[in-house]
PDB file of C-alpha atoms and ligand atoms in Angstrom:
ATOM      1  CA  MET I   1       1.342 -54.969  42.156  1.00  0.00           C
ATOM      2  CA  ASP I   2      -0.141 -51.468  41.969  1.00  0.00           C
ATOM      3  CA  ILE I   3      -2.835 -51.312  44.628  1.00  0.00           C
ATOM      4  CA  ALA I   4      -4.447 -48.126  43.321  1.00  0.00           C
ATOM      5  CA  LEU I   5      -4.750 -49.595  39.812  1.00  0.00           C
ATOM      6  CA  ASN I   6      -6.197 -52.827  41.205  1.00  0.00           C
ATOM      7  CA  ILE I   7      -8.789 -50.896  43.148  1.00  0.00           C
ATOM      8  CA  ARG I   8      -9.765 -48.871  40.117  1.00  0.00           C
ATOM      9  CA  ALA I   9     -10.195 -52.076  38.077  1.00  0.00           C
ATOM     10  CA  ILE I  10     -12.316 -53.670  40.821  1.00  0.00           C
ATOM     11  CA  ARG I  11     -14.524 -50.591  41.052  1.00  0.00           C
ATOM     12  CA  GLU I  12     -15.063 -50.738  37.293  1.00  0.00           C
ATOM     13  CA  GLU I  13     -16.015 -54.428  37.517  1.00  0.00           C
ATOM     14  CA  ILE I  14     -18.420 -53.655  40.361  1.00  0.00           C
ATOM     15  CA  ALA I  15     -20.007 -50.806  38.415  1.00  0.00           C
ATOM     16  CA  ALA I  16     -20.371 -52.938  35.277  1.00  0.00           C
ATOM     17  CA  ALA I  17     -21.953 -55.801  37.230  1.00  0.00           C
ATOM     18  CA  ALA I  18     -24.314 -53.405  39.005  1.00  0.00           C
ATOM     19  CA  ARG I  19     -25.402 -51.905  35.693  1.00  0.00           C
ATOM     20  CA  ARG I  20     -26.030 -55.373  34.225  1.00  0.00           C
ATOM     21  CA  ALA I  21     -28.379 -55.992  37.155  1.00  0.00           C
ATOM     22  CA  GLY I  22     -30.008 -52.563  36.939  1.00  0.00           C
ATOM     23  CA  ARG I  23     -28.500 -51.539  40.265  1.00  0.00           C
ATOM     24  CA  ASP I  24     -26.865 -48.310  41.388  1.00  0.00           C
ATOM     25  CA  PRO I  25     -23.106 -49.036  41.750  1.00  0.00           C
ATOM     26  CA  ASP I  26     -23.016 -46.729  44.772  1.00  0.00           C
ATOM     27  CA  THR I  27     -25.047 -49.292  46.734  1.00  0.00           C
ATOM     28  CA  VAL I  28     -22.038 -51.662  46.691  1.00  0.00           C
ATOM     29  CA  THR I  29     -19.127 -51.196  49.109  1.00  0.00           C
ATOM     30  CA  LEU I  30     -15.724 -52.739  48.528  1.00  0.00           C
ATOM     31  CA  VAL I  31     -14.397 -54.262  51.744  1.00  0.00           C
ATOM     32  CA  ALA I  32     -10.661 -54.739  51.164  1.00  0.00           C
ATOM     33  CA  VAL I  33      -9.554 -57.924  52.910  1.00  0.00           C
ATOM     34  CA  THR I  34      -6.112 -57.519  54.454  1.00  0.00           C
ATOM     35  CA  LYS I  35      -5.147 -60.902  55.867  1.00  0.00           C
ATOM     36  CA  GLY I  36      -1.385 -61.198  55.585  1.00  0.00           C
ATOM     37  CA  VAL I  37      -1.113 -57.575  54.385  1.00  0.00           C
ATOM     38  CA  ALA I  38       1.134 -55.125  56.256  1.00  0.00           C
ATOM     39  CA  PRO I  39      -0.190 -51.782  57.546  1.00  0.00           C
ATOM     40  CA  ASP I  40       1.770 -49.663  55.025  1.00  0.00           C
ATOM     41  CA  ARG I  41       0.070 -51.449  52.129  1.00  0.00           C
ATOM     42  CA  ILE I  42      -3.287 -51.078  53.848  1.00  0.00           C
ATOM     43  CA  GLY I  43      -2.485 -47.373  54.036  1.00  0.00           C
ATOM     44  CA  GLU I  44      -1.933 -47.377  50.263  1.00  0.00           C
ATOM     45  CA  ALA I  45      -5.376 -48.865  49.746  1.00  0.00           C
ATOM     46  CA  VAL I  46      -6.932 -46.266  52.028  1.00  0.00           C
ATOM     47  CA  THR I  47      -5.176 -43.487  50.112  1.00  0.00           C
ATOM     48  CA  ALA I  48      -6.570 -45.007  46.913  1.00  0.00           C
ATOM     49  CA  GLY I  49     -10.071 -44.578  48.325  1.00  0.00           C
ATOM     50  CA  VAL I  50     -10.884 -47.825  50.132  1.00  0.00           C
ATOM     51  CA  ALA I  51     -13.243 -46.978  52.999  1.00  0.00           C
ATOM     52  CA  ALA I  52     -13.686 -50.403  54.579  1.00  0.00           C
ATOM     53  CA  ILE I  53     -11.135 -53.002  55.691  1.00  0.00           C
ATOM     54  CA  GLY I  54     -11.948 -56.639  56.441  1.00  0.00           C
ATOM     55  CA  GLU I  55      -9.877 -58.868  58.723  1.00  0.00           C
ATOM     56  CA  ASN I  56     -10.467 -62.441  59.790  1.00  0.00           C
ATOM     57  CA  ARG I  57      -8.202 -62.718  62.842  1.00  0.00           C
ATOM     58  CA  VAL I  58      -8.658 -60.884  66.107  1.00  0.00           C
ATOM     59  CA  GLN I  59      -4.934 -60.267  66.705  1.00  0.00           C
ATOM     60  CA  GLU I  60      -4.537 -58.820  63.220  1.00  0.00           C
ATOM     61  CA  VAL I  61      -7.481 -56.464  63.606  1.00  0.00           C
ATOM     62  CA  LEU I  62      -6.101 -55.170  66.887  1.00  0.00           C
ATOM     63  CA  ALA I  63      -2.575 -54.642  65.536  1.00  0.00           C
ATOM     64  CA  LYS I  64      -3.623 -53.102  62.224  1.00  0.00           C
ATOM     65  CA  ARG I  65      -6.356 -50.973  63.696  1.00  0.00           C
ATOM     66  CA  GLY I  66      -3.755 -49.543  66.040  1.00  0.00           C
ATOM     67  CA  ALA I  67      -1.376 -48.823  63.147  1.00  0.00           C
ATOM     68  CA  VAL I  68      -3.817 -47.595  60.483  1.00  0.00           C
ATOM     69  CA  GLY I  69      -6.346 -45.895  62.733  1.00  0.00           C
ATOM     70  CA  GLU I  70      -9.970 -44.921  62.400  1.00  0.00           C
ATOM     71  CA  ARG I  71      -9.893 -43.209  58.990  1.00  0.00           C
ATOM     72  CA  VAL I  72     -11.356 -46.478  57.642  1.00  0.00           C
ATOM     73  CA  ALA I  73     -14.241 -48.647  58.812  1.00  0.00           C
ATOM     74  CA  TRP I  74     -13.071 -51.933  60.365  1.00  0.00           C
ATOM     75  CA  HIS I  75     -15.010 -55.089  59.508  1.00  0.00           C
ATOM     76  CA  PHE I  76     -14.490 -58.490  61.105  1.00  0.00           C
ATOM     77  CA  ILE I  77     -15.221 -61.209  58.548  1.00  0.00           C
ATOM     78  CA  GLY I  78     -13.717 -64.436  59.900  1.00  0.00           C
ATOM     79  CA  HIS I  79     -14.747 -67.187  62.251  1.00  0.00           C
ATOM     80  CA  LEU I  80     -14.848 -65.697  65.739  1.00  0.00           C
ATOM     81  CA  GLN I  81     -14.017 -67.812  68.770  1.00  0.00           C
ATOM     82  CA  THR I  82     -16.217 -66.972  71.722  1.00  0.00           C
ATOM     83  CA  ASN I  83     -13.196 -66.484  74.000  1.00  0.00           C
ATOM     84  CA  LYS I  84     -11.817 -63.765  71.683  1.00  0.00           C
ATOM     85  CA  ALA I  85     -14.976 -61.669  71.519  1.00  0.00           C
ATOM     86  CA  ARG I  86     -13.946 -59.549  74.502  1.00  0.00           C
ATOM     87  CA  ALA I  87     -10.529 -58.712  73.020  1.00  0.00           C
ATOM     88  CA  LEU I  88     -12.101 -57.861  69.679  1.00  0.00           C
ATOM     89  CA  LEU I  89     -14.603 -55.388  71.099  1.00  0.00           C
ATOM     90  CA  ALA I  90     -12.042 -53.896  73.473  1.00  0.00           C
ATOM     91  CA  SER I  91     -10.577 -51.978  70.510  1.00  0.00           C
ATOM     92  CA  GLY I  92     -13.951 -50.283  70.074  1.00  0.00           C
ATOM     93  CA  PRO I  93     -17.005 -51.407  68.123  1.00  0.00           C
ATOM     94  CA  LEU I  94     -16.389 -52.802  64.670  1.00  0.00           C
ATOM     95  CA  ALA I  95     -18.246 -51.151  61.794  1.00  0.00           C
ATOM     96  CA  LEU I  96     -19.677 -54.611  61.224  1.00  0.00           C
ATOM     97  CA  ILE I  97     -19.049 -58.201  62.304  1.00  0.00           C
ATOM     98  CA  HIS I  98     -20.021 -60.374  59.307  1.00  0.00           C
ATOM     99  CA  SER I  99     -19.693 -63.764  60.945  1.00  0.00           C
ATOM    100  CA  LEU I 100     -22.292 -64.216  63.678  1.00  0.00           C
ATOM    101  CA  ASP I 101     -22.984 -67.907  63.217  1.00  0.00           C
ATOM    102  CA  ARG I 102     -24.261 -69.365  66.488  1.00  0.00           C
ATOM    103  CA  PRO I 103     -26.264 -68.545  69.608  1.00  0.00           C
ATOM    104  CA  SER I 104     -23.314 -68.858  72.015  1.00  0.00           C
ATOM    105  CA  LEU I 105     -21.393 -66.211  70.068  1.00  0.00           C
ATOM    106  CA  ALA I 106     -24.441 -63.934  69.988  1.00  0.00           C
ATOM    107  CA  GLU I 107     -24.777 -64.211  73.765  1.00  0.00           C
ATOM    108  CA  THR I 108     -21.102 -63.456  74.336  1.00  0.00           C
ATOM    109  CA  LEU I 109     -20.984 -60.516  71.928  1.00  0.00           C
ATOM    110  CA  ASP I 110     -24.165 -59.118  73.453  1.00  0.00           C
ATOM    111  CA  ARG I 111     -22.770 -59.384  76.970  1.00  0.00           C
ATOM    112  CA  GLU I 112     -19.428 -57.779  76.046  1.00  0.00           C
ATOM    113  CA  ALA I 113     -21.085 -55.013  74.049  1.00  0.00           C
ATOM    114  CA  ARG I 114     -23.412 -54.144  76.934  1.00  0.00           C
ATOM    115  CA  ARG I 115     -20.510 -54.220  79.384  1.00  0.00           C
ATOM    116  CA  LEU I 116     -18.746 -51.645  77.182  1.00  0.00           C
ATOM    117  CA  GLY I 117     -21.918 -49.633  76.713  1.00  0.00           C
ATOM    118  CA  LEU I 118     -22.060 -50.107  72.948  1.00  0.00           C
ATOM    119  CA  VAL I 119     -24.277 -51.713  70.342  1.00  0.00           C
ATOM    120  CA  GLN I 120     -22.394 -53.887  67.885  1.00  0.00           C
ATOM    121  CA  PRO I 121     -23.773 -54.131  64.308  1.00  0.00           C
ATOM    122  CA  VAL I 122     -23.644 -57.716  63.017  1.00  0.00           C
ATOM    123  CA  LEU I 123     -24.519 -59.831  60.007  1.00  0.00           C
ATOM    124  CA  VAL I 124     -25.668 -63.407  60.368  1.00  0.00           C
ATOM    125  CA  GLN I 125     -23.548 -65.891  58.454  1.00  0.00           C
ATOM    126  CA  VAL I 126     -25.601 -68.519  56.646  1.00  0.00           C
ATOM    127  CA  ASN I 127     -24.212 -71.752  55.244  1.00  0.00           C
ATOM    128  CA  VAL I 128     -26.227 -71.646  52.028  1.00  0.00           C
ATOM    129  CA  SER I 129     -24.071 -74.178  50.181  1.00  0.00           C
ATOM    130  CA  GLY I 130     -24.398 -76.700  53.012  1.00  0.00           C
ATOM    131  CA  GLU I 131     -20.716 -77.690  52.851  1.00  0.00           C
ATOM    132  CA  SER I 132     -19.795 -79.335  56.142  1.00  0.00           C
ATOM    133  CA  ALA I 133     -16.517 -77.381  56.382  1.00  0.00           C
ATOM    134  CA  LYS I 134     -18.310 -74.018  56.246  1.00  0.00           C
ATOM    135  CA  HIS I 135     -19.483 -72.055  59.246  1.00  0.00           C
ATOM    136  CA  GLY I 136     -22.911 -70.517  59.374  1.00  0.00           C
ATOM    137  CA  LEU I 137     -26.483 -71.232  60.310  1.00  0.00           C
ATOM    138  CA  ALA I 138     -28.479 -73.702  58.275  1.00  0.00           C
ATOM    139  CA  PRO I 139     -30.956 -71.710  56.145  1.00  0.00           C
ATOM    140  CA  GLY I 140     -33.895 -73.277  57.994  1.00  0.00           C
ATOM    141  CA  ASP I 141     -32.586 -71.978  61.326  1.00  0.00           C
ATOM    142  CA  LEU I 142     -32.265 -68.363  60.201  1.00  0.00           C
ATOM    143  CA  LEU I 143     -35.692 -66.938  61.042  1.00  0.00           C
ATOM    144  CA  PRO I 144     -35.917 -68.476  64.523  1.00  0.00           C
ATOM    145  CA  PHE I 145     -32.383 -67.262  65.206  1.00  0.00           C
ATOM    146  CA  LEU I 146     -33.205 -63.719  64.077  1.00  0.00           C
ATOM    147  CA  ARG I 147     -36.346 -63.649  66.228  1.00  0.00           C
ATOM    148  CA  TRP I 148     -34.304 -64.715  69.242  1.00  0.00           C
ATOM    149  CA  ALA I 149     -31.227 -62.536  68.609  1.00  0.00           C
ATOM    150  CA  ALA I 150     -33.390 -59.463  68.012  1.00  0.00           C
ATOM    151  CA  GLY I 151     -33.960 -59.511  71.763  1.00  0.00           C
ATOM    152  CA  LEU I 152     -30.257 -59.009  72.556  1.00  0.00           C
ATOM    153  CA  PRO I 153     -29.795 -55.267  73.178  1.00  0.00           C
ATOM    154  CA  GLY I 154     -26.012 -55.281  72.618  1.00  0.00           C
ATOM    155  CA  LEU I 155     -26.398 -56.409  69.010  1.00  0.00           C
ATOM    156  CA  SER I 156     -27.900 -54.713  65.982  1.00  0.00           C
ATOM    157  CA  LEU I 157     -28.861 -57.200  63.268  1.00  0.00           C
ATOM    158  CA  ARG I 158     -28.189 -55.672  59.846  1.00  0.00           C
ATOM    159  CA  GLY I 159     -28.206 -58.439  57.250  1.00  0.00           C
ATOM    160  CA  LEU I 160     -26.655 -61.669  56.047  1.00  0.00           C
ATOM    161  CA  MET I 161     -23.308 -63.038  54.900  1.00  0.00           C
ATOM    162  CA  THR I 162     -22.280 -66.186  53.093  1.00  0.00           C
ATOM    163  CA  MET I 163     -19.223 -67.830  51.584  1.00  0.00           C
ATOM    164  CA  ALA I 164     -19.590 -69.660  48.283  1.00  0.00           C
ATOM    165  CA  PRO I 165     -17.619 -72.858  47.656  1.00  0.00           C
ATOM    166  CA  LEU I 166     -14.239 -72.178  46.062  1.00  0.00           C
ATOM    167  CA  ALA I 167     -14.530 -73.049  42.401  1.00  0.00           C
ATOM    168  CA  ALA I 168     -12.822 -72.194  39.153  1.00  0.00           C
ATOM    169  CA  ASP I 169     -16.088 -71.091  37.569  1.00  0.00           C
ATOM    170  CA  PRO I 170     -17.655 -68.028  39.244  1.00  0.00           C
ATOM    171  CA  GLU I 171     -21.052 -69.038  37.855  1.00  0.00           C
ATOM    172  CA  SER I 172     -21.082 -71.967  40.261  1.00  0.00           C
ATOM    173  CA  ALA I 173     -21.435 -69.430  43.100  1.00  0.00           C
ATOM    174  CA  ARG I 174     -24.567 -67.862  41.624  1.00  0.00           C
ATOM    175  CA  PRO I 175     -27.122 -70.269  43.161  1.00  0.00           C
ATOM    176  CA  VAL I 176     -25.514 -69.733  46.578  1.00  0.00           C
ATOM    177  CA  PHE I 177     -25.689 -65.934  46.271  1.00  0.00           C
ATOM    178  CA  ARG I 178     -29.234 -66.118  44.956  1.00  0.00           C
ATOM    179  CA  GLY I 179     -30.163 -68.370  47.863  1.00  0.00           C
ATOM    180  CA  LEU I 180     -28.800 -65.824  50.340  1.00  0.00           C
ATOM    181  CA  ARG I 181     -30.742 -63.026  48.679  1.00  0.00           C
ATOM    182  CA  GLU I 182     -33.937 -65.075  48.895  1.00  0.00           C
ATOM    183  CA  LEU I 183     -33.350 -65.610  52.621  1.00  0.00           C
ATOM    184  CA  PHE I 184     -32.657 -61.888  52.973  1.00  0.00           C
ATOM    185  CA  LEU I 185     -35.981 -61.004  51.326  1.00  0.00           C
ATOM    186  CA  GLU I 186     -37.780 -63.575  53.455  1.00  0.00           C
ATOM    187  CA  ALA I 187     -36.215 -62.173  56.626  1.00  0.00           C
ATOM    188  CA  ALA I 188     -37.091 -58.610  55.598  1.00  0.00           C
ATOM    189  CA  ALA I 189     -40.681 -59.650  54.856  1.00  0.00           C
ATOM    190  CA  ALA I 190     -40.950 -61.259  58.296  1.00  0.00           C
ATOM    191  CA  GLY I 191     -40.759 -57.740  59.734  1.00  0.00           C
ATOM    192  CA  ILE I 192     -39.036 -58.771  62.954  1.00  0.00           C
ATOM    193  CA  PRO I 193     -38.782 -55.725  65.239  1.00  0.00           C
ATOM    194  CA  GLY I 194     -35.150 -54.702  65.701  1.00  0.00           C
ATOM    195  CA  VAL I 195     -33.937 -56.552  62.593  1.00  0.00           C
ATOM    196  CA  ARG I 196     -32.815 -54.315  59.724  1.00  0.00           C
ATOM    197  CA  MET I 197     -32.105 -56.199  56.522  1.00  0.00           C
ATOM    198  CA  GLU I 198     -29.666 -53.709  54.951  1.00  0.00           C
ATOM    199  CA  HIS I 199     -26.651 -55.718  53.894  1.00  0.00           C
ATOM    200  CA  LEU I 200     -25.825 -58.758  51.834  1.00  0.00           C
ATOM    201  CA  SER I 201     -22.132 -59.595  52.283  1.00  0.00           C
ATOM    202  CA  MET I 202     -21.129 -61.967  49.514  1.00  0.00           C
ATOM    203  CA  GLY I 203     -18.487 -62.294  46.817  1.00  0.00           C
ATOM    204  CA  MET I 204     -14.692 -62.567  46.965  1.00  0.00           C
ATOM    205  CA  THR I 205     -11.888 -62.195  44.391  1.00  0.00           C
ATOM    206  CA  GLY I 206     -13.093 -65.116  42.265  1.00  0.00           C
ATOM    207  CA  ASP I 207     -16.780 -64.301  42.145  1.00  0.00           C
ATOM    208  CA  TYR I 208     -17.605 -60.749  43.275  1.00  0.00           C
ATOM    209  CA  PRO I 209     -19.108 -59.604  39.927  1.00  0.00           C
ATOM    210  CA  VAL I 210     -21.615 -62.470  40.142  1.00  0.00           C
ATOM    211  CA  ALA I 211     -22.361 -61.504  43.762  1.00  0.00           C
ATOM    212  CA  VAL I 212     -23.058 -57.908  42.713  1.00  0.00           C
ATOM    213  CA  GLU I 213     -25.401 -59.147  39.989  1.00  0.00           C
ATOM    214  CA  GLU I 214     -27.217 -61.119  42.688  1.00  0.00           C
ATOM    215  CA  GLY I 215     -27.572 -58.181  45.066  1.00  0.00           C
ATOM    216  CA  ALA I 216     -24.408 -57.935  47.201  1.00  0.00           C
ATOM    217  CA  THR I 217     -24.052 -54.631  49.064  1.00  0.00           C
ATOM    218  CA  LEU I 218     -20.665 -55.614  50.532  1.00  0.00           C
ATOM    219  CA  VAL I 219     -18.033 -57.529  48.558  1.00  0.00           C
ATOM    220  CA  ARG I 220     -15.041 -58.865  50.493  1.00  0.00           C
ATOM    221  CA  VAL I 221     -12.053 -58.790  48.157  1.00  0.00           C
ATOM    222  CA  GLY I 222      -8.464 -59.574  49.142  1.00  0.00           C
ATOM    223  CA  ARG I 223      -6.239 -61.021  46.433  1.00  0.00           C
ATOM    224  CA  ALA I 224      -7.558 -58.820  43.640  1.00  0.00           C
ATOM    225  CA  VAL I 225      -6.577 -55.762  45.701  1.00  0.00           C
ATOM    226  CA  PHE I 226      -3.258 -56.812  47.232  1.00  0.00           C
ATOM    227  CA  GLY I 227      -2.143 -59.848  45.223  1.00  0.00           C
ATOM    228  CA  ALA I 228      -1.880 -63.359  46.618  1.00  0.00           C
ATOM    229  CA  PRO I 229       0.065 -63.455  49.887  1.00  0.00           C
ATOM    230  CA  PRO I 230       3.290 -65.481  49.616  1.00  0.00           C
ATOM    231  CA  GLY I 231       2.927 -69.072  50.732  1.00  0.00           C
ATOM    232  CA  ARG I 232      -0.840 -68.953  50.778  1.00  0.00           C
ATOM    233  CA  ALA I 233      -2.744 -71.135  48.355  1.00  0.00           C
ATOM    234  CA  GLY I 234      -4.744 -69.109  45.865  1.00  0.00           C
TER     235      GLY I 234
HETATM  236  C1  PLP Y   1      -9.933 -64.149  52.743  1.00  0.00           C
HETATM  237  C2  PLP Y   1     -11.365 -63.862  52.794  1.00  0.00           C
HETATM  238  C3  PLP Y   1     -11.982 -63.118  51.785  1.00  0.00           C
HETATM  239  C4  PLP Y   1     -11.236 -62.582  50.569  1.00  0.00           C
HETATM  240  O1  PLP Y   1     -10.772 -63.609  49.747  1.00  0.00           O
HETATM  241  P1  PLP Y   1     -10.001 -63.284  48.383  1.00  0.00           P
HETATM  242  O2  PLP Y   1     -10.148 -64.530  47.616  1.00  0.00           O
HETATM  243  O3  PLP Y   1      -8.594 -62.958  48.767  1.00  0.00           O
HETATM  244  O4  PLP Y   1     -10.678 -62.126  47.761  1.00  0.00           O
HETATM  245  C5  PLP Y   1     -13.339 -62.860  51.908  1.00  0.00           C
HETATM  246  N1  PLP Y   1     -14.054 -63.304  52.954  1.00  0.00           N
HETATM  247  C6  PLP Y   1     -13.496 -64.017  53.949  1.00  0.00           C
HETATM  248  C7  PLP Y   1     -14.352 -64.480  55.074  1.00  0.00           C
HETATM  249  C8  PLP Y   1     -12.142 -64.319  53.899  1.00  0.00           C
HETATM  250  O5  PLP Y   1     -11.591 -65.029  54.887  1.00  0.00           O
END
């Protein structure tokens, strides 16, 4: 599995999808997802030009951030337990936390960020598909949540994230991505002071070209970069 070649192929797919949608490919950032990937292989991806790394477990972020260092931007993309927020921020602010999905987590992150004297950029995760197993705010709760969370000085609200249902056909994700973009436009139009709608984090290995067509600015791609981790279902 040649990581540099994989990255080049993904960048070409991103550029092609952006062009199909009349978008500038430079407005899309590849977040390489490194769950189960060792630091030396992360280093290979960084050498090949990856500028952003996504992790979904606190312990892994801490260990890998220590090993790989600050030459890349660290993104936290997974479900975050409230009692791990302090440990996560103790390694320094993340470039972005994609998975703010409930008021209790917002309160805890705000408190920890203020205690450390930092402002943590976050995306709000929305459960657009409505699957019961998925985390995220219900779409109807988004605007009230943004209005409330905008008052937390330790957080900087920067956009939205969603996960599409896993499916063989990437087209089945399109309505979910489109739904997130509509919420994004609605939130931007609401003009809530302190809320900056900059980022749409959507799309993974199976569906990132569709996400780019629908407006993604951050695609979170793991398996297409590093291959499927052994023992993990595709
Ligand atoms: C694992 C993961 C990804 C990447 O999934 P791949 O299918 O390996 O590209 C993206 N987002 C989140 C939240 C993840 O946990």
